[in-house]
Short mmCIF file of C-alpha atoms in Angstrom, two decimals:
data_model
loop_
_atom_site.label_atom_id
_atom_site.label_comp_id
_atom_site.label_asym_id
_atom_site.label_seq_id
_atom_site.Cartn_x
_atom_site.Cartn_y
_atom_site.Cartn_z
CA MET A 1 -51.10 66.73 49.64
CA LYS A 2 -53.23 69.69 48.56
CA LEU A 3 -52.18 73.11 49.76
CA GLY A 4 -54.54 75.36 47.88
CA ALA A 5 -53.00 78.47 46.41
CA LEU A 6 -49.45 77.96 47.63
CA ARG A 7 -47.09 78.70 44.78
CA LEU A 8 -44.19 76.44 44.01
CA VAL A 9 -40.75 77.97 44.05
CA PRO A 10 -39.16 77.58 40.61
CA ALA A 11 -35.74 76.71 42.00
CA PRO A 12 -35.01 72.95 41.83
CA LEU A 13 -35.07 70.76 44.91
CA ALA A 14 -33.13 67.55 44.49
CA ALA A 15 -34.30 64.77 46.80
CA PRO A 16 -34.20 60.96 46.92
CA MET A 17 -38.02 60.80 46.79
CA PRO A 18 -40.80 62.94 45.29
CA ALA A 19 -40.48 66.46 46.67
CA GLN A 20 -42.15 69.84 46.36
CA ARG A 21 -40.91 73.23 47.46
CA ALA A 22 -43.42 75.93 48.33
CA ARG A 23 -42.91 79.52 49.44
CA VAL A 24 -45.46 80.66 52.00
CA GLY A 25 -46.14 84.25 52.89
CA SER A 26 -47.21 85.93 56.09
CA GLY A 27 -50.12 84.08 57.65
CA GLU A 28 -49.76 81.07 55.37
CA LEU A 29 -47.14 79.01 57.21
CA LEU A 30 -49.39 77.93 60.06
CA SER A 31 -52.37 77.24 57.82
CA ALA A 32 -50.19 75.26 55.40
CA CYS A 33 -48.94 73.10 58.26
CA ARG A 34 -52.48 72.52 59.48
CA VAL A 35 -53.66 71.46 56.04
CA ALA A 36 -50.66 69.17 55.65
CA ARG A 37 -51.23 67.63 59.09
CA GLU A 38 -54.88 66.97 58.26
CA ALA A 39 -53.67 65.19 55.12
CA GLY A 40 -51.50 62.90 57.24
CA ALA A 41 -48.16 64.71 56.93
CA GLU A 42 -45.43 64.49 59.57
CA LEU A 43 -42.87 67.09 60.55
CA VAL A 44 -39.41 66.02 59.43
CA ALA A 45 -37.30 69.04 60.37
CA LEU A 46 -37.35 72.79 61.03
CA TRP A 47 -34.39 75.11 60.61
CA VAL A 48 -33.53 78.74 59.86
CA THR A 49 -31.08 80.16 57.33
CA ASP A 50 -29.50 83.61 57.45
CA ASP A 51 -29.66 85.09 53.94
CA SER A 52 -29.00 88.67 55.00
CA ASP A 53 -25.80 88.73 52.95
CA ARG A 54 -28.02 88.30 49.89
CA GLY A 55 -30.40 91.01 51.03
CA GLU A 56 -33.10 88.39 51.63
CA GLY A 57 -33.35 88.46 55.42
CA PHE A 58 -33.92 85.06 57.01
CA CYS A 59 -35.68 81.93 55.82
CA VAL A 60 -37.61 79.55 58.07
CA ARG A 61 -37.72 76.13 56.45
CA VAL A 62 -40.19 73.44 57.49
CA LEU A 63 -39.80 70.01 55.94
CA LEU A 64 -42.84 67.71 55.93
CA ARG A 65 -43.31 64.13 54.80
CA ALA A 66 -46.59 62.62 53.60
CA ASP A 67 -47.57 59.45 51.79
CA ASP A 68 -46.70 61.06 48.44
CA GLY A 69 -43.29 62.46 49.36
CA LEU A 70 -41.63 65.52 50.85
CA LEU A 71 -42.81 69.11 51.04
CA LEU A 72 -40.46 71.94 51.95
CA LEU A 73 -42.22 75.11 53.15
CA GLU A 74 -40.13 78.29 53.05
CA HIS A 75 -41.14 81.42 54.95
CA ARG A 76 -39.11 84.59 54.48
CA LEU A 77 -38.59 87.09 57.30
CA PRO A 78 -37.21 90.56 56.50
CA ASP A 79 -34.99 90.95 59.58
CA ALA A 80 -33.95 89.44 62.89
CA SER A 81 -36.73 91.19 64.81
CA SER A 82 -39.44 89.39 62.82
CA ARG A 83 -41.16 86.34 64.24
CA TYR A 84 -42.90 83.37 62.70
CA PRO A 85 -45.92 81.40 63.98
CA ASP A 86 -45.51 78.82 66.72
CA LEU A 87 -45.91 75.47 64.94
CA ALA A 88 -45.98 73.39 68.13
CA SER A 89 -49.78 73.57 68.19
CA VAL A 90 -49.76 71.56 64.94
CA PHE A 91 -46.57 69.54 65.34
CA PRO A 92 -45.64 69.24 69.06
CA SER A 93 -42.06 68.21 68.29
CA ALA A 94 -41.52 71.59 66.61
CA ALA A 95 -41.25 73.26 70.03
CA ARG A 96 -37.67 72.16 70.70
CA MET A 97 -36.63 72.67 67.08
CA GLN A 98 -37.84 76.27 67.30
CA ARG A 99 -35.91 76.84 70.52
CA ALA A 100 -32.74 75.38 68.99
CA ALA A 101 -33.21 77.51 65.86
CA PHE A 102 -33.38 80.63 68.02
CA ASP A 103 -30.21 79.75 69.92
CA LEU A 104 -28.35 79.39 66.62
CA THR A 105 -29.85 82.22 64.55
CA GLY A 106 -31.73 84.56 66.88
CA ILE A 107 -34.96 84.08 64.93
CA ALA A 108 -37.80 83.40 67.34
CA ALA A 109 -41.20 81.80 66.98
CA GLN A 110 -44.25 83.39 68.54
CA ALA A 111 -44.14 80.84 71.35
CA ASP A 112 -44.63 81.06 75.11
CA ASP A 113 -41.64 78.84 75.89
CA ASP A 114 -38.61 81.06 75.28
CA ARG A 115 -36.12 78.97 77.24
CA PRO A 116 -32.86 78.17 75.48
CA TRP A 117 -32.29 74.67 74.15
CA LEU A 118 -28.69 74.51 72.92
CA TRP A 119 -27.34 77.61 74.63
CA MET A 120 -25.71 76.81 77.97
CA ALA A 121 -23.70 79.97 78.56
CA ALA A 122 -20.85 78.70 76.38
CA TRP A 123 -21.08 81.83 74.22
CA PRO A 124 -22.67 85.28 74.77
CA ILE A 125 -26.44 85.07 74.80
CA ASP A 126 -26.74 87.87 72.26
CA ARG A 127 -24.47 86.16 69.71
CA PHE A 128 -25.86 83.59 67.28
CA PRO A 129 -23.44 81.09 65.70
CA LEU A 130 -25.32 80.61 62.41
CA ARG A 131 -25.60 84.31 61.65
CA ARG A 132 -23.48 85.53 58.75
CA ASP A 133 -21.83 88.16 60.97
CA PHE A 134 -20.91 85.73 63.74
CA ALA A 135 -17.21 85.66 64.65
CA ALA A 136 -16.02 82.97 67.03
CA SER A 137 -13.76 84.13 69.81
CA PRO A 138 -11.63 81.93 72.09
CA SER A 139 -11.60 84.71 74.70
CA TRP A 140 -15.24 84.27 75.71
CA GLN A 141 -15.77 83.32 79.32
CA PRO A 142 -18.59 81.00 80.39
CA GLY A 143 -21.64 82.94 81.50
CA ASP A 144 -24.41 82.20 83.97
CA GLU A 145 -27.78 80.66 83.29
CA ASP A 146 -30.86 79.71 85.25
CA TYR A 147 -32.89 77.11 83.40
CA ARG A 148 -36.51 77.07 84.55
CA PHE A 149 -37.78 73.51 84.95
CA VAL A 150 -41.53 73.02 85.31
CA ARG A 151 -42.42 71.78 88.77
CA VAL A 152 -45.41 69.90 90.15
CA GLU A 153 -46.44 70.94 93.63
CA GLY A 154 -48.64 69.18 96.13
CA GLU A 155 -48.61 67.05 99.24
CA GLY A 156 -46.06 64.25 99.00
CA VAL A 157 -44.58 65.47 95.72
CA HIS A 158 -40.81 65.63 95.54
CA GLU A 159 -38.21 66.08 92.82
CA ILE A 160 -35.43 63.79 91.61
CA ALA A 161 -32.71 65.21 89.37
CA VAL A 162 -30.81 62.68 87.25
CA GLY A 163 -27.77 63.68 85.22
CA PRO A 164 -26.50 65.27 83.12
CA VAL A 165 -23.50 63.10 84.04
CA HIS A 166 -24.56 59.47 84.38
CA ALA A 167 -23.05 56.37 85.92
CA GLY A 168 -21.73 54.61 82.84
CA THR A 169 -20.27 55.34 79.44
CA ILE A 170 -23.29 57.15 78.05
CA GLU A 171 -23.66 60.69 76.83
CA PRO A 172 -25.00 63.49 79.02
CA GLY A 173 -28.65 64.33 79.37
CA HIS A 174 -30.59 65.77 82.29
CA PHE A 175 -33.87 64.24 83.50
CA ARG A 176 -35.98 66.00 86.12
CA PHE A 177 -38.64 63.79 87.76
CA GLN A 178 -41.58 64.98 89.85
CA VAL A 179 -42.75 61.97 91.85
CA VAL A 180 -45.01 60.79 94.63
CA GLY A 181 -43.27 57.89 96.31
CA GLU A 182 -41.77 56.16 93.27
CA LYS A 183 -44.58 56.99 90.84
CA VAL A 184 -43.67 59.49 88.13
CA LEU A 185 -46.06 62.44 87.87
CA ARG A 186 -43.98 64.40 85.38
CA LEU A 187 -40.66 64.05 83.60
CA GLU A 188 -38.88 66.92 81.91
CA GLU A 189 -35.77 66.44 79.80
CA ARG A 190 -32.99 68.87 79.15
CA LEU A 191 -30.62 67.92 76.37
CA GLY A 192 -28.10 69.84 74.33
CA PHE A 193 -25.06 69.00 76.44
CA THR A 194 -23.26 67.43 73.49
CA HIS A 195 -23.77 70.42 71.17
CA LYS A 196 -20.64 70.61 69.03
CA GLY A 197 -21.37 73.30 66.47
CA ILE A 198 -21.63 70.77 63.64
CA GLU A 199 -23.95 72.85 61.46
CA LYS A 200 -21.50 75.74 61.66
CA ARG A 201 -18.53 73.45 61.04
CA PHE A 202 -20.00 72.22 57.74
CA THR A 203 -19.91 75.78 56.37
CA THR A 204 -16.18 76.05 57.08
CA LEU A 205 -15.09 72.77 55.50
CA PRO A 206 -14.07 72.12 51.91
CA ILE A 207 -16.63 69.96 50.15
CA ALA A 208 -14.14 67.11 49.94
CA GLU A 209 -13.82 66.94 53.74
CA ALA A 210 -17.50 67.33 54.60
CA PRO A 211 -18.49 63.64 54.07
CA ARG A 212 -16.12 62.55 56.84
CA LEU A 213 -17.86 64.90 59.26
CA ALA A 214 -21.29 63.68 58.16
CA GLY A 215 -20.34 60.11 59.00
CA ARG A 216 -19.14 61.13 62.45
CA ILE A 217 -22.21 63.00 63.65
CA CYS A 218 -23.63 59.92 65.35
CA GLY A 219 -21.36 56.92 65.72
CA ASP A 220 -24.05 54.25 65.82
CA SER A 221 -25.65 55.64 62.64
CA THR A 222 -22.59 56.50 60.59
CA VAL A 223 -23.85 54.67 57.48
CA ALA A 224 -27.26 56.37 57.59
CA TYR A 225 -25.75 59.83 58.01
CA ALA A 226 -23.10 59.35 55.34
CA PHE A 227 -25.74 57.87 53.01
CA ALA A 228 -28.17 60.78 53.43
CA PHE A 229 -25.40 63.36 53.02
CA ALA A 230 -24.15 61.64 49.88
CA GLN A 231 -27.69 61.68 48.47
CA ALA A 232 -27.87 65.44 48.95
CA LEU A 233 -24.51 66.11 47.29
CA GLU A 234 -25.34 63.76 44.42
CA GLY A 235 -28.63 65.59 43.95
CA LEU A 236 -26.81 68.90 43.70
CA ALA A 237 -24.26 67.49 41.27
CA GLY A 238 -26.76 65.50 39.21
CA VAL A 239 -24.69 62.34 39.73
CA ALA A 240 -26.22 58.86 39.93
CA PRO A 241 -24.13 56.23 41.74
CA PRO A 242 -23.64 52.93 39.88
CA PRO A 243 -26.12 50.14 40.71
CA ARG A 244 -23.51 48.05 42.52
CA ALA A 245 -22.69 51.00 44.77
CA LEU A 246 -26.36 51.43 45.71
CA TRP A 247 -26.67 47.75 46.57
CA LEU A 248 -23.51 47.91 48.69
CA ARG A 249 -24.82 50.98 50.50
CA ALA A 250 -27.99 49.08 51.38
CA LEU A 251 -25.87 46.16 52.56
CA ALA A 252 -23.95 48.42 54.93
CA LEU A 253 -27.15 50.10 56.11
CA GLU A 254 -28.78 46.78 56.97
CA ARG A 255 -25.64 45.59 58.72
CA GLU A 256 -25.74 48.78 60.80
CA ARG A 257 -29.38 48.05 61.67
CA ILE A 258 -28.55 44.47 62.64
CA ALA A 259 -25.65 45.49 64.90
CA ASN A 260 -27.70 48.09 66.74
CA HIS A 261 -30.73 45.87 67.21
CA LEU A 262 -28.50 43.10 68.59
CA GLY A 263 -26.89 45.56 70.99
CA ASP A 264 -30.22 46.95 72.16
CA LEU A 265 -31.81 43.55 72.65
CA GLY A 266 -28.93 42.54 74.89
CA ALA A 267 -29.05 45.79 76.86
CA LEU A 268 -32.82 45.52 77.33
CA GLY A 269 -32.47 42.00 78.65
CA ASN A 270 -29.81 43.21 81.05
CA ASP A 271 -31.97 46.11 82.27
CA ALA A 272 -34.74 43.60 82.94
CA GLY A 273 -32.37 41.49 85.07
CA LEU A 274 -31.36 38.91 82.46
CA ALA A 275 -27.60 39.31 82.14
CA PHE A 276 -27.52 36.14 80.04
CA GLY A 277 -29.28 38.09 77.26
CA LEU A 278 -26.63 40.80 77.31
CA ALA A 279 -23.84 38.24 77.04
CA GLN A 280 -25.42 36.37 74.14
CA PHE A 281 -26.50 39.35 72.07
CA SER A 282 -23.14 41.04 72.67
CA ARG A 283 -21.47 37.96 71.25
CA LEU A 284 -23.63 38.10 68.13
CA ARG A 285 -23.09 41.82 67.70
CA GLU A 286 -19.33 41.36 67.92
CA ASP A 287 -19.50 38.83 65.08
CA VAL A 288 -21.30 41.42 62.93
CA LEU A 289 -18.80 44.17 63.73
CA ARG A 290 -15.85 41.92 62.90
CA GLY A 291 -17.48 41.05 59.60
CA ASN A 292 -17.91 44.75 58.90
CA ARG A 293 -14.24 45.34 59.58
CA ALA A 294 -13.26 42.70 57.05
CA ALA A 295 -15.69 43.79 54.33
CA PHE A 296 -15.97 47.55 54.79
CA GLY A 297 -12.64 48.41 56.40
CA HIS A 298 -14.18 49.60 59.68
CA ARG A 299 -16.24 47.96 62.42
CA LEU A 300 -18.94 50.62 62.05
CA ALA A 301 -18.45 50.94 58.27
CA MET A 302 -17.22 54.49 58.78
CA ASP A 303 -16.14 56.25 55.56
CA PHE A 304 -17.52 53.37 53.49
CA VAL A 305 -20.32 55.44 51.92
CA VAL A 306 -18.93 58.38 49.94
CA PRO A 307 -20.51 60.84 47.49
CA GLY A 308 -20.79 59.05 44.19
CA GLY A 309 -20.85 55.53 45.61
CA VAL A 310 -18.79 53.54 48.11
CA ALA A 311 -15.11 53.52 49.00
CA ARG A 312 -14.32 49.83 48.59
CA ASP A 313 -15.65 46.65 47.06
CA PRO A 314 -15.91 43.68 49.44
CA ALA A 315 -14.42 40.43 48.20
CA ASP A 316 -16.70 37.57 47.21
CA ALA A 317 -15.51 35.53 50.18
CA GLN A 318 -16.43 38.33 52.57
CA LEU A 319 -19.89 38.66 51.05
CA SER A 320 -20.47 34.92 51.28
CA ALA A 321 -19.36 35.02 54.91
CA MET A 322 -22.03 37.67 55.60
CA ARG A 323 -24.73 35.43 54.14
CA ASP A 324 -23.60 32.43 56.19
CA GLU A 325 -23.21 34.54 59.31
CA GLY A 326 -26.78 35.81 58.87
CA THR A 327 -28.12 32.26 58.97
CA ARG A 328 -26.26 31.53 62.19
CA ILE A 329 -27.35 34.77 63.83
CA ALA A 330 -30.97 34.20 62.85
CA ASP A 331 -30.94 30.72 64.44
CA ASP A 332 -29.41 32.02 67.67
CA ALA A 333 -31.70 35.06 67.79
CA ARG A 334 -34.80 32.90 67.41
CA ALA A 335 -33.70 30.77 70.35
CA LEU A 336 -33.01 33.89 72.41
CA ARG A 337 -36.39 35.36 71.48
CA THR A 338 -38.07 32.27 72.84
CA ILE A 339 -36.15 32.69 76.10
CA TYR A 340 -37.19 36.37 76.35
CA ASP A 341 -40.83 35.57 75.54
CA GLU A 342 -41.06 32.72 78.05
CA HIS A 343 -39.11 34.36 80.89
CA ALA A 344 -41.73 35.50 83.41
CA GLY A 345 -39.46 38.04 85.06
CA VAL A 346 -38.47 39.67 81.78
CA GLN A 347 -42.05 39.82 80.50
CA ASP A 348 -43.22 41.29 83.80
CA ARG A 349 -40.79 44.16 83.28
CA PHE A 350 -41.54 44.59 79.55
CA ARG A 351 -45.32 44.36 79.30
CA THR A 352 -47.38 47.55 79.90
CA CYS A 353 -44.19 49.40 80.88
CA GLY A 354 -43.53 52.79 79.27
CA ARG A 355 -46.58 52.67 77.03
CA VAL A 356 -47.23 55.26 74.33
CA ALA A 357 -50.67 54.54 72.87
CA PRO A 358 -51.10 54.82 69.08
CA ASP A 359 -53.30 57.94 69.30
CA LEU A 360 -50.72 59.69 71.48
CA ALA A 361 -47.89 58.58 69.20
CA ARG A 362 -49.65 60.12 66.20
CA MET A 363 -50.36 63.32 68.10
CA LEU A 364 -46.73 63.65 69.19
CA GLY A 365 -45.49 62.92 65.66
CA MET A 366 -43.30 59.99 66.63
CA THR A 367 -41.27 58.44 63.87
CA GLY A 368 -39.13 55.44 63.03
CA LEU A 369 -38.88 52.31 65.16
CA ALA A 370 -40.57 53.87 68.20
CA ALA A 371 -43.55 54.94 66.10
CA ARG A 372 -43.86 51.51 64.50
CA ALA A 373 -44.12 50.00 67.99
CA SER A 374 -47.09 52.32 68.64
CA GLY A 375 -49.17 51.60 65.57
CA GLY A 376 -47.15 53.49 62.95
CA THR A 377 -46.34 51.86 59.64
CA ARG A 378 -44.03 54.28 57.83
CA ASP A 379 -40.61 53.07 56.71
CA LEU A 380 -38.80 54.83 53.87
CA ARG A 381 -37.41 51.53 52.61
CA ALA A 382 -40.95 50.27 51.96
CA ASP A 383 -42.74 53.57 51.24
CA PHE A 384 -40.21 55.04 48.80
CA PRO A 385 -38.13 52.06 47.70
CA GLY A 386 -35.28 53.14 45.50
CA VAL A 387 -32.45 50.90 44.32
CA PRO A 388 -32.13 48.20 45.61
CA TYR A 389 -35.10 48.18 47.99
CA ALA A 390 -37.63 48.22 45.16
CA ALA A 391 -36.39 44.75 44.23
CA LEU A 392 -36.29 43.40 47.78
CA ASP A 393 -39.94 43.75 48.91
CA VAL A 394 -39.13 45.24 52.32
CA ARG A 395 -41.69 44.46 55.02
CA ALA A 396 -42.25 47.32 57.49
CA MET A 397 -42.59 45.82 60.97
CA HIS A 398 -45.01 47.30 63.46
CA ARG A 399 -46.92 46.58 66.66
CA GLU A 400 -49.84 48.30 68.38
CA GLN A 401 -49.19 48.05 72.13
CA GLY A 402 -46.61 50.84 72.34
CA ASP A 403 -44.92 49.48 75.46
CA VAL A 404 -41.38 48.20 76.08
CA ALA A 405 -42.49 44.74 74.96
CA ALA A 406 -43.69 46.16 71.63
CA ARG A 407 -40.44 48.04 71.05
CA VAL A 408 -38.53 44.82 71.80
CA ALA A 409 -40.78 42.88 69.41
CA VAL A 410 -40.23 45.38 66.59
CA ARG A 411 -36.49 45.09 67.11
CA PHE A 412 -36.66 41.31 66.82
CA ASP A 413 -38.88 41.53 63.73
CA GLU A 414 -36.62 44.08 62.05
CA LEU A 415 -33.54 42.06 62.95
CA PHE A 416 -34.86 39.01 61.09
CA GLU A 417 -36.00 41.15 58.15
CA SER A 418 -32.58 42.79 57.86
CA LEU A 419 -30.86 39.41 58.02
CA ARG A 420 -33.09 38.30 55.15
CA LEU A 421 -32.27 41.49 53.21
CA VAL A 422 -28.52 40.98 53.67
CA GLY A 423 -28.79 37.50 52.17
CA ALA A 424 -30.90 38.78 49.28
CA ILE A 425 -28.47 41.63 48.58
CA VAL A 426 -25.47 39.31 48.56
CA ASP A 427 -27.23 36.88 46.23
CA ALA A 428 -28.38 39.56 43.75
CA LEU A 429 -25.47 42.04 43.95
CA PRO A 430 -24.90 43.34 40.42
CA PRO A 431 -21.40 43.62 38.93
CA GLY A 432 -19.81 46.86 37.85
CA ALA A 433 -18.24 50.03 39.16
CA ILE A 434 -18.63 51.09 42.80
CA ALA A 435 -18.44 54.87 42.37
CA ALA A 436 -19.25 57.63 39.92
CA THR A 437 -17.01 60.67 39.57
CA MET A 438 -18.23 63.72 41.45
CA PRO A 439 -17.53 67.14 39.90
CA PRO A 440 -14.78 69.19 41.56
CA ARG A 441 -17.25 72.02 42.11
CA LEU A 442 -20.94 71.82 43.01
CA PRO A 443 -23.48 74.22 41.50
CA ALA A 444 -25.47 76.55 43.73
CA GLY A 445 -28.68 74.99 44.98
CA LEU A 446 -30.53 73.17 47.72
CA ALA A 447 -30.87 69.40 47.98
CA LEU A 448 -32.21 66.86 50.44
CA GLY A 449 -31.11 63.39 51.44
CA SER A 450 -33.19 61.04 53.56
CA VAL A 451 -32.47 57.46 54.62
CA GLU A 452 -34.31 55.08 56.94
CA GLY A 453 -31.69 54.52 59.62
CA TRP A 454 -32.19 52.01 62.40
CA ARG A 455 -33.85 54.62 64.68
CA GLY A 456 -35.85 56.16 61.86
CA PRO A 457 -35.38 58.66 59.02
CA VAL A 458 -32.03 60.48 58.97
CA THR A 459 -32.28 63.62 56.85
CA PHE A 460 -29.84 66.17 55.43
CA ALA A 461 -30.60 69.52 53.84
CA VAL A 462 -27.54 70.91 52.04
CA GLU A 463 -27.41 74.34 50.41
CA THR A 464 -24.46 75.47 48.33
CA GLY A 465 -23.56 78.99 47.23
CA THR A 466 -22.31 80.39 43.97
CA ASP A 467 -18.75 79.62 45.08
CA GLY A 468 -19.59 75.90 45.28
CA ALA A 469 -19.05 75.79 49.05
CA ILE A 470 -21.60 74.63 51.62
CA ARG A 471 -23.65 77.64 52.62
CA ARG A 472 -26.00 75.88 55.03
CA CYS A 473 -26.20 72.28 56.18
CA HIS A 474 -28.89 70.91 58.45
CA PRO A 475 -28.68 67.27 59.58
CA HIS A 476 -31.73 65.89 61.38
CA ASP A 477 -32.02 62.82 63.59
CA PRO A 478 -35.35 61.07 64.30
CA SER A 479 -34.62 61.46 68.00
CA TRP A 480 -35.92 65.04 67.77
CA GLN A 481 -39.42 63.65 67.27
CA ASN A 482 -39.11 60.84 69.80
CA TRP A 483 -37.42 62.38 72.84
CA PRO A 484 -40.65 64.18 73.89
CA ALA A 485 -42.45 60.82 73.78
CA VAL A 486 -40.11 59.46 76.48
CA GLU A 487 -41.50 62.08 78.87
CA HIS A 488 -45.00 60.71 78.24
CA ALA A 489 -43.91 57.07 78.35
CA ALA A 490 -42.53 57.52 81.87
CA LEU A 491 -45.77 58.88 83.35
CA GLY A 492 -47.47 56.56 85.80
CA ASN A 493 -44.47 54.23 85.94
CA ILE A 494 -42.10 53.93 88.84
CA VAL A 495 -38.71 55.60 88.82
CA PRO A 496 -36.73 52.30 88.72
CA ASP A 497 -38.43 51.48 85.40
CA PHE A 498 -37.13 54.61 83.71
CA PRO A 499 -33.74 53.15 82.63
CA LEU A 500 -35.61 50.31 80.93
CA ILE A 501 -38.09 52.69 79.26
CA ASN A 502 -35.32 54.99 78.12
CA LYS A 503 -33.28 52.09 76.72
CA SER A 504 -36.31 50.75 74.86
CA PHE A 505 -36.30 53.99 72.84
CA ASN A 506 -32.47 54.31 72.83
CA LEU A 507 -32.49 57.77 71.28
CA ALA A 508 -29.45 59.72 70.22
CA TYR A 509 -27.74 62.50 72.14
CA SER A 510 -24.99 63.21 69.61
CA GLY A 511 -27.31 63.05 66.62
CA HIS A 512 -29.71 65.36 68.42
CA ASP A 513 -27.38 67.91 70.02
CA LEU A 514 -25.70 69.25 66.89
#
């Protein structure tokens, strides 16, 4: 992408794909984002770093992704009273990121919406956890808050509040519907209920313990998070994992994708009234998880990916079992897809429900699986294929309709592609070591890691100080970009369809509410 006179920062930026780092001055941040957007770039993440202990004020960082790689824009602010431009006019998903950044650092954008996002009176409103001078205190008492939801008024309009506690073993999120009869006129989400202070926690952990936390940010994406975090640390250390380790990481990542797609396909069938689908896909998913336990030491492959490589080497018999299992699952899944496609009741619920048209999806900046169901084509495995994906010819699956049926179809397509990839990885797995030695101390610097998880790109930005400790760590889940799209997808549908629409996205709470 061309950004005119922006000057590149000389400091290195390690990343798993081509990356640039540009410092933008006052008045340049907004124009740089506009130029990047016109060139087809997407917003990956936005976060703020407190560098006041270095005498450098605060730094607003905006990470973009285009067809040619990553671009990190850095905008320096002299003090906490300074503001930066509202980027939501260019990238709508930036609005919530800016609100979350303020709750954590006290650095505000020049935006009209100044409502908190993560702050829920759990700490004093004038204290900011990611400031250098922040001191946690167990003596704080919960405060009071009055969150201002947007309301639609008119004859026959009424409000339905759902959550944040739901009926079932799901995480908390609040959904406020404005409806006429059962037709949704407006939906507004409020998330942040599972905020755990993870970004702060990374700065207090020894480097050796940080990978375990990375893999526990979001339980259904533990491989993707651990993988992206390992990439960032390896970039800082200048360490390249052995080829076999990279192939095994991809194996675990595809197994994670398979397990989640199987689970979602069953849940979507159940939400459409086909309990048979839930039973059958749950059975297949359980087979995958048991295979993971045998090969990786954990049903979710937790702690399998580590900086430098992987933690264990599956036996040949376990790898062969994965290949054979993939054939069986593919046969069963094809039969189940036929049942879904030919079931009139299921298709009546799926088709035209919760539609996000391709133009709207591009405007909102959707990413990952949800975007590919609405005309998007980007997939890091195909667009920036490192080892082993460069040798596997990954096919990015996409549909145009943007409804529940399209999101189901993309899941089926990706399921079969991942089953193919697992077989190809097992057949071509190179011999050799499974881990490289990481240095006991990391140099000061900033590095990125980014992996195409099953929802979409999972990204880490890790900054270390001169003492070798983590100075700032920002994990980013693709759900940030996609949660606003759920509000649009619900419009014009009836309230009873919302659980099905929401499940068809199946976005993260834990990965989002850091």
